[in-house]
Short mmCIF file of N, CA, C and O in Angstrom, two decimals:
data_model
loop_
_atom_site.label_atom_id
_atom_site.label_comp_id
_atom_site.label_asym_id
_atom_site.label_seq_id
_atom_site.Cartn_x
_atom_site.Cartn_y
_atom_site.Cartn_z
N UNK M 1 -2.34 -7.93 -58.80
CA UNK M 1 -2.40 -7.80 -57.36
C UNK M 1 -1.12 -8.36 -56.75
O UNK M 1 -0.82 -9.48 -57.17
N UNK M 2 -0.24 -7.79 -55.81
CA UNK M 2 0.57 -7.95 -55.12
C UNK M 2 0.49 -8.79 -53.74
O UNK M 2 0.29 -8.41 -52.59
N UNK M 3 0.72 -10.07 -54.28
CA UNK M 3 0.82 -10.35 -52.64
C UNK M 3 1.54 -9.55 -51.59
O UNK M 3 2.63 -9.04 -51.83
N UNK M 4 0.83 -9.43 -50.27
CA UNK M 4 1.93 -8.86 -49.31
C UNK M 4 1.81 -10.20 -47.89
O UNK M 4 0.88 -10.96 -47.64
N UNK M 5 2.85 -10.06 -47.37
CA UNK M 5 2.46 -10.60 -45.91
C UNK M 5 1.94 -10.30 -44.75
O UNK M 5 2.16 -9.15 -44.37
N UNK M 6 1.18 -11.13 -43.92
CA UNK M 6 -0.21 -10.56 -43.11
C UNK M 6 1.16 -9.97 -42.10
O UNK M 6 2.29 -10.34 -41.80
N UNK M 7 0.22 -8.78 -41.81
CA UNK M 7 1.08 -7.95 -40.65
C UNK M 7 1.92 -8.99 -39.68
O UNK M 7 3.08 -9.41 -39.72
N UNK M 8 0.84 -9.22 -38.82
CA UNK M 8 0.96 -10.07 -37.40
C UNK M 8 0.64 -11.76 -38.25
O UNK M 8 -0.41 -12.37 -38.39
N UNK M 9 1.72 -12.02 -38.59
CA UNK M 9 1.68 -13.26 -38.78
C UNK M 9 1.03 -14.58 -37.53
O UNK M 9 1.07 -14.23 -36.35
N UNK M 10 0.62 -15.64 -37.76
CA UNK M 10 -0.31 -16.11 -36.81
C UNK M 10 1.14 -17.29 -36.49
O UNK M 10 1.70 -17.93 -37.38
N UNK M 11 1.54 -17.33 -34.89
CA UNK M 11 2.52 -18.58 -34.43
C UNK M 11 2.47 -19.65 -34.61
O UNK M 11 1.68 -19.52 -35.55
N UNK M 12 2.65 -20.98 -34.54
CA UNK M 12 2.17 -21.94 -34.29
C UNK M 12 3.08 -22.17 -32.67
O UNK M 12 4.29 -22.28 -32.43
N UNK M 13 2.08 -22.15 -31.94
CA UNK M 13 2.77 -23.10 -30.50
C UNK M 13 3.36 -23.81 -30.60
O UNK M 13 3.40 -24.54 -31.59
N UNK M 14 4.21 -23.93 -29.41
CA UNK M 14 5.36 -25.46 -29.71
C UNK M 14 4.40 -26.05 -28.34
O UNK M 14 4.04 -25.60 -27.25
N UNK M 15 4.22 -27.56 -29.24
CA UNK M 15 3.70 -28.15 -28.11
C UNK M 15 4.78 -28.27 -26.75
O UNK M 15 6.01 -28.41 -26.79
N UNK M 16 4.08 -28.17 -25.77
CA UNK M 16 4.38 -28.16 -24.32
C UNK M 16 5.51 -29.51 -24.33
O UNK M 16 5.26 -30.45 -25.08
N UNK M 17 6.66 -29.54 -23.53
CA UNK M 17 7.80 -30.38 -23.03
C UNK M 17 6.99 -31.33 -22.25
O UNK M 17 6.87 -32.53 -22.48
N UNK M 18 6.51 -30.75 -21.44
CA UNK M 18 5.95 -31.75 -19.83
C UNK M 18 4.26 -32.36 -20.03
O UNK M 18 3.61 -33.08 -19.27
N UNK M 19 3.90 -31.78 -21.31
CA UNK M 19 2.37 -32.20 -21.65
C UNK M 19 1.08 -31.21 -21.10
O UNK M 19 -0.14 -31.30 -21.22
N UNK M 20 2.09 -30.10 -20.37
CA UNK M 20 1.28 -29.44 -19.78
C UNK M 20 1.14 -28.19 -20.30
O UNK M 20 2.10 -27.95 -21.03
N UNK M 21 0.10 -26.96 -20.22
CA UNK M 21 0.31 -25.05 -21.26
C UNK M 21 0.95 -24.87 -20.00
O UNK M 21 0.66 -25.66 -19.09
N UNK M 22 1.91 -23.81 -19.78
CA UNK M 22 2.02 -22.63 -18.58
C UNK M 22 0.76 -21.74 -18.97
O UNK M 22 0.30 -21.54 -20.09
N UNK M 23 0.40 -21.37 -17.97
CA UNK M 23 -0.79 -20.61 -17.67
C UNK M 23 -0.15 -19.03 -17.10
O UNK M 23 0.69 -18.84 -16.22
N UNK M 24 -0.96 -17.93 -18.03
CA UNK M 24 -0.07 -16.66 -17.44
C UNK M 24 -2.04 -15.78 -17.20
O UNK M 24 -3.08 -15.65 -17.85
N UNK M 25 -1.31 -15.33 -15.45
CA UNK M 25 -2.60 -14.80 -15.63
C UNK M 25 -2.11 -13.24 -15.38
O UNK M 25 -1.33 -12.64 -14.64
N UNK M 26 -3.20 -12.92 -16.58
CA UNK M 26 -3.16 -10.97 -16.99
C UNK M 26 -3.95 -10.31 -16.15
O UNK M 26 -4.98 -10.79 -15.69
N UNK M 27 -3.46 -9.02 -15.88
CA UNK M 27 -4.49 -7.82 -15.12
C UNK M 27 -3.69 -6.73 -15.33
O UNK M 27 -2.48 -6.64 -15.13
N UNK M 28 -4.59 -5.78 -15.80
CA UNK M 28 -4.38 -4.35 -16.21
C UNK M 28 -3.91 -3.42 -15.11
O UNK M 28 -4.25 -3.73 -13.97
N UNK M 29 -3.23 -2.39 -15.27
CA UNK M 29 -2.99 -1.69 -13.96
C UNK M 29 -3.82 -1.20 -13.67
O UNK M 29 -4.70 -1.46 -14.50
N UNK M 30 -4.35 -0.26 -12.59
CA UNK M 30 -5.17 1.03 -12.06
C UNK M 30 -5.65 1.66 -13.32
O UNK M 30 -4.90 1.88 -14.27
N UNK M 31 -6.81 1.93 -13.30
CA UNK M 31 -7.49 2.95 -14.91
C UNK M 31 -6.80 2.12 -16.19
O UNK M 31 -5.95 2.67 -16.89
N UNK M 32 -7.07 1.28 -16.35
CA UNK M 32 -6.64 0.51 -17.56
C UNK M 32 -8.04 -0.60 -18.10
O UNK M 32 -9.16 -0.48 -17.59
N UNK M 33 -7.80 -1.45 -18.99
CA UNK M 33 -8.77 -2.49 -18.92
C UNK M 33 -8.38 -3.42 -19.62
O UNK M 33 -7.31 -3.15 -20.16
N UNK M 34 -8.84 -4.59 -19.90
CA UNK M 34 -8.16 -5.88 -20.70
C UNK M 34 -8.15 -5.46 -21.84
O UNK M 34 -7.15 -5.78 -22.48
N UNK M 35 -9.36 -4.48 -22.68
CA UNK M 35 -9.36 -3.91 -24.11
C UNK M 35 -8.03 -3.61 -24.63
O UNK M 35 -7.60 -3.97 -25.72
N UNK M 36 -7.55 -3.07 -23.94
CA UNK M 36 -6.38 -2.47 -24.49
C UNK M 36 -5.16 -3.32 -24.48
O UNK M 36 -4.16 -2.89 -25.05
N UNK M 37 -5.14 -4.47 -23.91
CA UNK M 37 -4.11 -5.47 -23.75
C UNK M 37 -4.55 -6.77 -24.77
O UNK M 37 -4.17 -7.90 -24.48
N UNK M 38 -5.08 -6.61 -25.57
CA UNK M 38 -6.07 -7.91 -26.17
C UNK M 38 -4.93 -8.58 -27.37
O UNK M 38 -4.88 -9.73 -27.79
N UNK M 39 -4.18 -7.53 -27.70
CA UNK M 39 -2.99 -8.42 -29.06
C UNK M 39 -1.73 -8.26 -27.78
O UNK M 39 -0.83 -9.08 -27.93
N UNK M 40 -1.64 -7.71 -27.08
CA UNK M 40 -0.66 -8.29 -26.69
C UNK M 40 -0.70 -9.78 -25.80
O UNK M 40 0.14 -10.67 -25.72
N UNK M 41 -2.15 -9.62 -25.11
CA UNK M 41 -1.93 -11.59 -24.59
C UNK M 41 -2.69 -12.17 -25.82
O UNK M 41 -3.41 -13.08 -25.44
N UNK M 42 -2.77 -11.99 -26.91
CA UNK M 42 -3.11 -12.77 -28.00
C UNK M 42 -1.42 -13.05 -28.78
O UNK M 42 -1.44 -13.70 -29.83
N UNK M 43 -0.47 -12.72 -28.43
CA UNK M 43 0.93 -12.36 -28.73
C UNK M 43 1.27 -13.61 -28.14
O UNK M 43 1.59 -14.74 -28.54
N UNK M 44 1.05 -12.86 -26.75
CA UNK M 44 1.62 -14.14 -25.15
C UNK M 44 0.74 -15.60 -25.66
O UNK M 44 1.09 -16.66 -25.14
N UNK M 45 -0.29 -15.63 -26.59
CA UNK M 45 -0.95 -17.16 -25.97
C UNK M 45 -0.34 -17.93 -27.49
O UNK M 45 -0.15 -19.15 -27.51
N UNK M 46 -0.09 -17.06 -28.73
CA UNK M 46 0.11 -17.49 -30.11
C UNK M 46 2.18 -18.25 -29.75
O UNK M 46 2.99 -18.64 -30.59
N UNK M 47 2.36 -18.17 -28.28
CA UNK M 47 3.62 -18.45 -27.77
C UNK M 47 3.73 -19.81 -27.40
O UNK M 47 4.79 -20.37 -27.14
N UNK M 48 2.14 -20.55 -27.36
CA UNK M 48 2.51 -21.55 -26.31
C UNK M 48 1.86 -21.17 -24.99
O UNK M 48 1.76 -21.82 -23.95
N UNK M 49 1.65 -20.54 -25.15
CA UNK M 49 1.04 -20.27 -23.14
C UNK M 49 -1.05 -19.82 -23.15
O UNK M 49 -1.69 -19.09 -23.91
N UNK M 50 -1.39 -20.50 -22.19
CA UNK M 50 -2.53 -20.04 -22.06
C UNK M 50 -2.75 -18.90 -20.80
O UNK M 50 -2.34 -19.02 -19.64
N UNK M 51 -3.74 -17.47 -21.52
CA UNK M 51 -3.78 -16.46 -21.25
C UNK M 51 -4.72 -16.47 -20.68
O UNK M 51 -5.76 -16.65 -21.31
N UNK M 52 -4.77 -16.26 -19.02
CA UNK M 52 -6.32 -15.41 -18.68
C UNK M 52 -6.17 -14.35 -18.29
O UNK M 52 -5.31 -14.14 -17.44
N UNK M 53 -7.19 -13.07 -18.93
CA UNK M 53 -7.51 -12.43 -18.57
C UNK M 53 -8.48 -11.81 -17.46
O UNK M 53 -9.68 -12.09 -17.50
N UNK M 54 -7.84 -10.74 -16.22
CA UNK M 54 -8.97 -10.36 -15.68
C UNK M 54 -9.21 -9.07 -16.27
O UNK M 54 -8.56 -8.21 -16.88
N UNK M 55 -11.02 -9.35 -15.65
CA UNK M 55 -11.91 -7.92 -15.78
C UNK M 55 -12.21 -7.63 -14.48
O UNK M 55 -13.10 -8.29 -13.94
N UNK M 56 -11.59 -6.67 -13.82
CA UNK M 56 -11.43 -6.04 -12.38
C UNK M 56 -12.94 -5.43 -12.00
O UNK M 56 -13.36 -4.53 -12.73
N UNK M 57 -13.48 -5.72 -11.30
CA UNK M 57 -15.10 -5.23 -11.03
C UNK M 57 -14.45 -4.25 -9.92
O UNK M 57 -14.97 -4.38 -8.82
N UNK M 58 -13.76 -3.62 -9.97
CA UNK M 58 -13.74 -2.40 -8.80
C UNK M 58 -13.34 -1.18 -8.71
O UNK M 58 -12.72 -0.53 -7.87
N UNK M 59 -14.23 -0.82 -10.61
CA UNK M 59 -14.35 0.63 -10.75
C UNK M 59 -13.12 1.32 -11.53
O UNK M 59 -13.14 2.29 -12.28
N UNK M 60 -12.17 0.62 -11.17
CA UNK M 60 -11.01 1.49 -11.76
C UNK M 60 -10.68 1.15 -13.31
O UNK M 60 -9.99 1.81 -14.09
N UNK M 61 -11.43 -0.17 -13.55
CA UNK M 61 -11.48 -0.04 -15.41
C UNK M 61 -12.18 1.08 -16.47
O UNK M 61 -13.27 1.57 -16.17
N UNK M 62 -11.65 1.37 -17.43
CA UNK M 62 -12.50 2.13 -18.38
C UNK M 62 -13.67 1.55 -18.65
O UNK M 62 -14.60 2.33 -18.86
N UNK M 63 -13.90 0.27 -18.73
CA UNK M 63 -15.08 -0.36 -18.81
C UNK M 63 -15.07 -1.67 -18.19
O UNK M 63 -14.11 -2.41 -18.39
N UNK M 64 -16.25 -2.13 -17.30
CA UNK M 64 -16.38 -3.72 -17.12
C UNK M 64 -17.76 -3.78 -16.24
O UNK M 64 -18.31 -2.84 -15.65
N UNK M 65 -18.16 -5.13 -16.32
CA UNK M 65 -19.27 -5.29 -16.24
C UNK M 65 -19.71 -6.42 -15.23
O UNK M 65 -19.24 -7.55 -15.34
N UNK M 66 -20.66 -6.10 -14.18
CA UNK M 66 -20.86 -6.90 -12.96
C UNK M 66 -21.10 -8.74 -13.43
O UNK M 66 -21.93 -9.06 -14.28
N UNK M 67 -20.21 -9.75 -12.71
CA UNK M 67 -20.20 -10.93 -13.31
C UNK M 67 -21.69 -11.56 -13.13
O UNK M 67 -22.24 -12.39 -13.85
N UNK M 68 -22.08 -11.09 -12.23
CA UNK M 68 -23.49 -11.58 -11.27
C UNK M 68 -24.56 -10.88 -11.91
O UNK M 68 -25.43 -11.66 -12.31
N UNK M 69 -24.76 -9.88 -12.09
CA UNK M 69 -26.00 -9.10 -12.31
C UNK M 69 -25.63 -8.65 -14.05
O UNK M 69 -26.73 -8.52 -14.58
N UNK M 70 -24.88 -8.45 -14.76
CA UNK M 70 -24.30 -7.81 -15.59
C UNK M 70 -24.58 -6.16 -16.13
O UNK M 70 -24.65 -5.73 -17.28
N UNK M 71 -24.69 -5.45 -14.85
CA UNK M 71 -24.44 -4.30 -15.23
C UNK M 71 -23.21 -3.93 -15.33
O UNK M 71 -22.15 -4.56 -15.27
N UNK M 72 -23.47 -2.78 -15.50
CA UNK M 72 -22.56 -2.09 -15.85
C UNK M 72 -21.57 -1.22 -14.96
O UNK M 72 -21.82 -0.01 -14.87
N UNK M 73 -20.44 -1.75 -14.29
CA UNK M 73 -19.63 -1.08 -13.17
C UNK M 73 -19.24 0.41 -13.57
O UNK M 73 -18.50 0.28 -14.54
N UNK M 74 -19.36 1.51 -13.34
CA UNK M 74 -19.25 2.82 -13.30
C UNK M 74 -17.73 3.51 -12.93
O UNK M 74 -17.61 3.99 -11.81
N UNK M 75 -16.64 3.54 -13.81
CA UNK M 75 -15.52 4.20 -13.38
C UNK M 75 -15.68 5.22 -12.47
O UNK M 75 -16.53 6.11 -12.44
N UNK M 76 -14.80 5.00 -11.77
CA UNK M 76 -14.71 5.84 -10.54
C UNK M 76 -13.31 6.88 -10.67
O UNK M 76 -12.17 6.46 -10.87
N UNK M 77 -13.74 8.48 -10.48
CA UNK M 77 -12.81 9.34 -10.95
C UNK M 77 -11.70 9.35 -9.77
O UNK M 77 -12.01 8.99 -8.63
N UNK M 78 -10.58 9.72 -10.04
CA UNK M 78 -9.50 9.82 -8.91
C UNK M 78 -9.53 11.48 -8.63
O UNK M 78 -9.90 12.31 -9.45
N UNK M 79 -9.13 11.72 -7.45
CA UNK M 79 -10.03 12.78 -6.98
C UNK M 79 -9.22 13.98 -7.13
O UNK M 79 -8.07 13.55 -7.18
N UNK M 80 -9.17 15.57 -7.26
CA UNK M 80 -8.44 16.16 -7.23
C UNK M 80 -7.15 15.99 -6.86
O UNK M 80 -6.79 15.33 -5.89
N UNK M 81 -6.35 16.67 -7.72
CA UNK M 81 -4.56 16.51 -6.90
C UNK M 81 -4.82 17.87 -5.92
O UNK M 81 -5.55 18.82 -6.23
N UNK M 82 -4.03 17.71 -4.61
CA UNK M 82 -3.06 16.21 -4.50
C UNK M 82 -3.95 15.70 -3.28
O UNK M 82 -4.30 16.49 -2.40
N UNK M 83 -4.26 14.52 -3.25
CA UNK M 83 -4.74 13.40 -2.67
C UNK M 83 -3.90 12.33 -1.88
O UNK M 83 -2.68 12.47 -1.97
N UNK M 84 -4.23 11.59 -1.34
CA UNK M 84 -3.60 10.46 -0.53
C UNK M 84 -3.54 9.44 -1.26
O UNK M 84 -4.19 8.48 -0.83
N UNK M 85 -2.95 9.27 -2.27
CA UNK M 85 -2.28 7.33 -3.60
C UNK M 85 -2.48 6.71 -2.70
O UNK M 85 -3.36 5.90 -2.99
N UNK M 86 -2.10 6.59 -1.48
CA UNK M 86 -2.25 5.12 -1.22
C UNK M 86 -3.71 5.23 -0.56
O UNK M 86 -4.60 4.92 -1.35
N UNK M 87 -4.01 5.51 0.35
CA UNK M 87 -4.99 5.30 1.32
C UNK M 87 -6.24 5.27 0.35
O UNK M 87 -7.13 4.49 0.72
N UNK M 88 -6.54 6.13 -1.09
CA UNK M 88 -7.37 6.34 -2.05
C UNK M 88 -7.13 4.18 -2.99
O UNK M 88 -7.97 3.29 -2.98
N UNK M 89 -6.25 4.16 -3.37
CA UNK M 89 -6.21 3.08 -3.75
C UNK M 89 -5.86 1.39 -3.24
O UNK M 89 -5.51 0.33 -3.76
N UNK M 90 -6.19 1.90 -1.96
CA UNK M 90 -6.20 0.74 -0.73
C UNK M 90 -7.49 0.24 -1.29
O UNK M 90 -7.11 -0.22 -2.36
N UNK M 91 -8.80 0.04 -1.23
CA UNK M 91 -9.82 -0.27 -1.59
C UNK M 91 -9.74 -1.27 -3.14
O UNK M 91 -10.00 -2.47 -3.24
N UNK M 92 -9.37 -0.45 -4.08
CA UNK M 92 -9.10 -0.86 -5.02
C UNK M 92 -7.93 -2.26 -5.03
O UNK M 92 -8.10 -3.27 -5.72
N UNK M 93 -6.94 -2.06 -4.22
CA UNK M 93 -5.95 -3.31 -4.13
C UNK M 93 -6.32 -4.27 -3.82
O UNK M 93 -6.06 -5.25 -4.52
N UNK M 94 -7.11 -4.40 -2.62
CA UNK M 94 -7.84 -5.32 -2.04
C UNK M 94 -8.55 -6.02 -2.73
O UNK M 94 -8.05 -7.12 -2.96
N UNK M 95 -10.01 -5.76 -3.39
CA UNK M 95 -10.76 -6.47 -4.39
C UNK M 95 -9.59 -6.56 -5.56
O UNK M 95 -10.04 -7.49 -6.22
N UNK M 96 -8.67 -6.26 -6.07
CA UNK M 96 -7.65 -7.10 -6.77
C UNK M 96 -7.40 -8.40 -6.45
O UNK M 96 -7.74 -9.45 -6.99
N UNK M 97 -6.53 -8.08 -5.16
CA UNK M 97 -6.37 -9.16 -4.63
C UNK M 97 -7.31 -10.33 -4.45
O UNK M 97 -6.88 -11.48 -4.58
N UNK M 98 -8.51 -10.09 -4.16
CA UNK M 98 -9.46 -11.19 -3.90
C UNK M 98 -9.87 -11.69 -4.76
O UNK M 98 -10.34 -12.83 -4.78
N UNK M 99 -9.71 -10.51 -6.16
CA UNK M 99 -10.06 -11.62 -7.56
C UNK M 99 -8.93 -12.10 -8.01
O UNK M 99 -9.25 -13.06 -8.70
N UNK M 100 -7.83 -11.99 -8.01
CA UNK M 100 -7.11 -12.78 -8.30
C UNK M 100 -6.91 -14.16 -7.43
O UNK M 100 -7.17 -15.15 -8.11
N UNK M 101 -6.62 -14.37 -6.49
CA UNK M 101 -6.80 -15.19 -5.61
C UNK M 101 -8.38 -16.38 -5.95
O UNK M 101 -8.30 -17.60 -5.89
N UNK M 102 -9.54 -15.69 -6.24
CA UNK M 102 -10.64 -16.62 -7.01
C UNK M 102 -10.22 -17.14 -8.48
O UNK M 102 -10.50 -18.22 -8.99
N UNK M 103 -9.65 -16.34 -8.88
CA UNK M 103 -9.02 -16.58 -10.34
C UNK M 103 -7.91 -17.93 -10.18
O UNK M 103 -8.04 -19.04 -10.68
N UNK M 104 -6.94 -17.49 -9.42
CA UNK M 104 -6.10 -18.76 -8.98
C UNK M 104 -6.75 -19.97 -9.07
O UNK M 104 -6.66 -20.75 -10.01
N UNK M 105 -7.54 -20.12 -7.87
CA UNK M 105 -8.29 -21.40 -7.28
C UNK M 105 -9.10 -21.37 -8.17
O UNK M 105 -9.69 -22.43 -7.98
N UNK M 106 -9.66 -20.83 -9.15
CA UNK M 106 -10.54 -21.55 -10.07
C UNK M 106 -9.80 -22.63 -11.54
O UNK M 106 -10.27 -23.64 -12.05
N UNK M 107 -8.40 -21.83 -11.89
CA UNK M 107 -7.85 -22.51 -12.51
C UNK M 107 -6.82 -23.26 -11.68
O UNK M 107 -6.06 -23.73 -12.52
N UNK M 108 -6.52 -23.52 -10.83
CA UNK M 108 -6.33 -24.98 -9.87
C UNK M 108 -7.15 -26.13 -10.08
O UNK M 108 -6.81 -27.28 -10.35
N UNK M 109 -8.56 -25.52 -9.85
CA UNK M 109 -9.64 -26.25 -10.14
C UNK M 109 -9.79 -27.28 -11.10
O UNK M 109 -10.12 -28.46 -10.97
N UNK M 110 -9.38 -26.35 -12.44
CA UNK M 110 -9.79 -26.63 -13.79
C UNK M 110 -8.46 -28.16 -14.07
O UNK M 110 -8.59 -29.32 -14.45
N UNK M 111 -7.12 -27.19 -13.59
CA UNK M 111 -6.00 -27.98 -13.67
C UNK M 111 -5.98 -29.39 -13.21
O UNK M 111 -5.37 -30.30 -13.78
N UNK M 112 -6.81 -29.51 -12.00
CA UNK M 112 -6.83 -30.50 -11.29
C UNK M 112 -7.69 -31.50 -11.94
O UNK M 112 -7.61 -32.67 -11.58
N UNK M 113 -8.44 -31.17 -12.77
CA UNK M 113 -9.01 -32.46 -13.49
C UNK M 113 -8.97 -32.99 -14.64
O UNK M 113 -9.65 -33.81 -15.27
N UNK M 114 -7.57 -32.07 -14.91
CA UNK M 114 -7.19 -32.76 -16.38
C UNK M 114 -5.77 -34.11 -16.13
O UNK M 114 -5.34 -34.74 -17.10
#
């Protein structure tokens, strides 16, 4: 049997300068989902950095799932061309924005009591 070497070799982090991780927070574009980004912030965190991921509850993922109730959020199709991009994905930006912004202040939160 031939040894070989593991593909994706595993990093070791360099411990942090200041005692502290940088924190990188992820989100998929429009029609995307964290699935598909999972070795690459497993890439970003095997760096030294801690990764959060969001799961966008506002339809435009291939898959994700209500945090509260845990169903199942229902992709929402983009509508015949040609359509209005922005005014169609105004809705969608917004609840971005507001989860990221909870996302923030929750790891503020977390930060703040270490």
């Amino acid at each position: 049997r031939i040894a070989r070497p593991q593909v994706d070799p595993p990093w070791m982090p360099s411990v942090p300068s200041v005692g502290k991780w940088p924190v990188v927070i992820f989100q998929s574009g429009l029609w995307g989902s964290f699935e598909f980004y999972t070795q690459f912030c497993r890439d970003m965190a095997s760096m030294g950095t801690i990764v959060v991921m969001l799961e966008h509850e506002d339809g435009t993922s291939i898959t994700a799932v209500d945090r509260s109730s845990g169903e199942v959020i229902e992709y929402e199709e983009q509508p015949k061309w040609p359509y209005d991009i922005i005014t169609f994905n105004r809705g969608f930006l917004g609840k971005r924005t507001d989860e990221l912004c909870e996302a923030v202040k929750a790891i503020q939160a977390i930060a703040s009591r270490t």
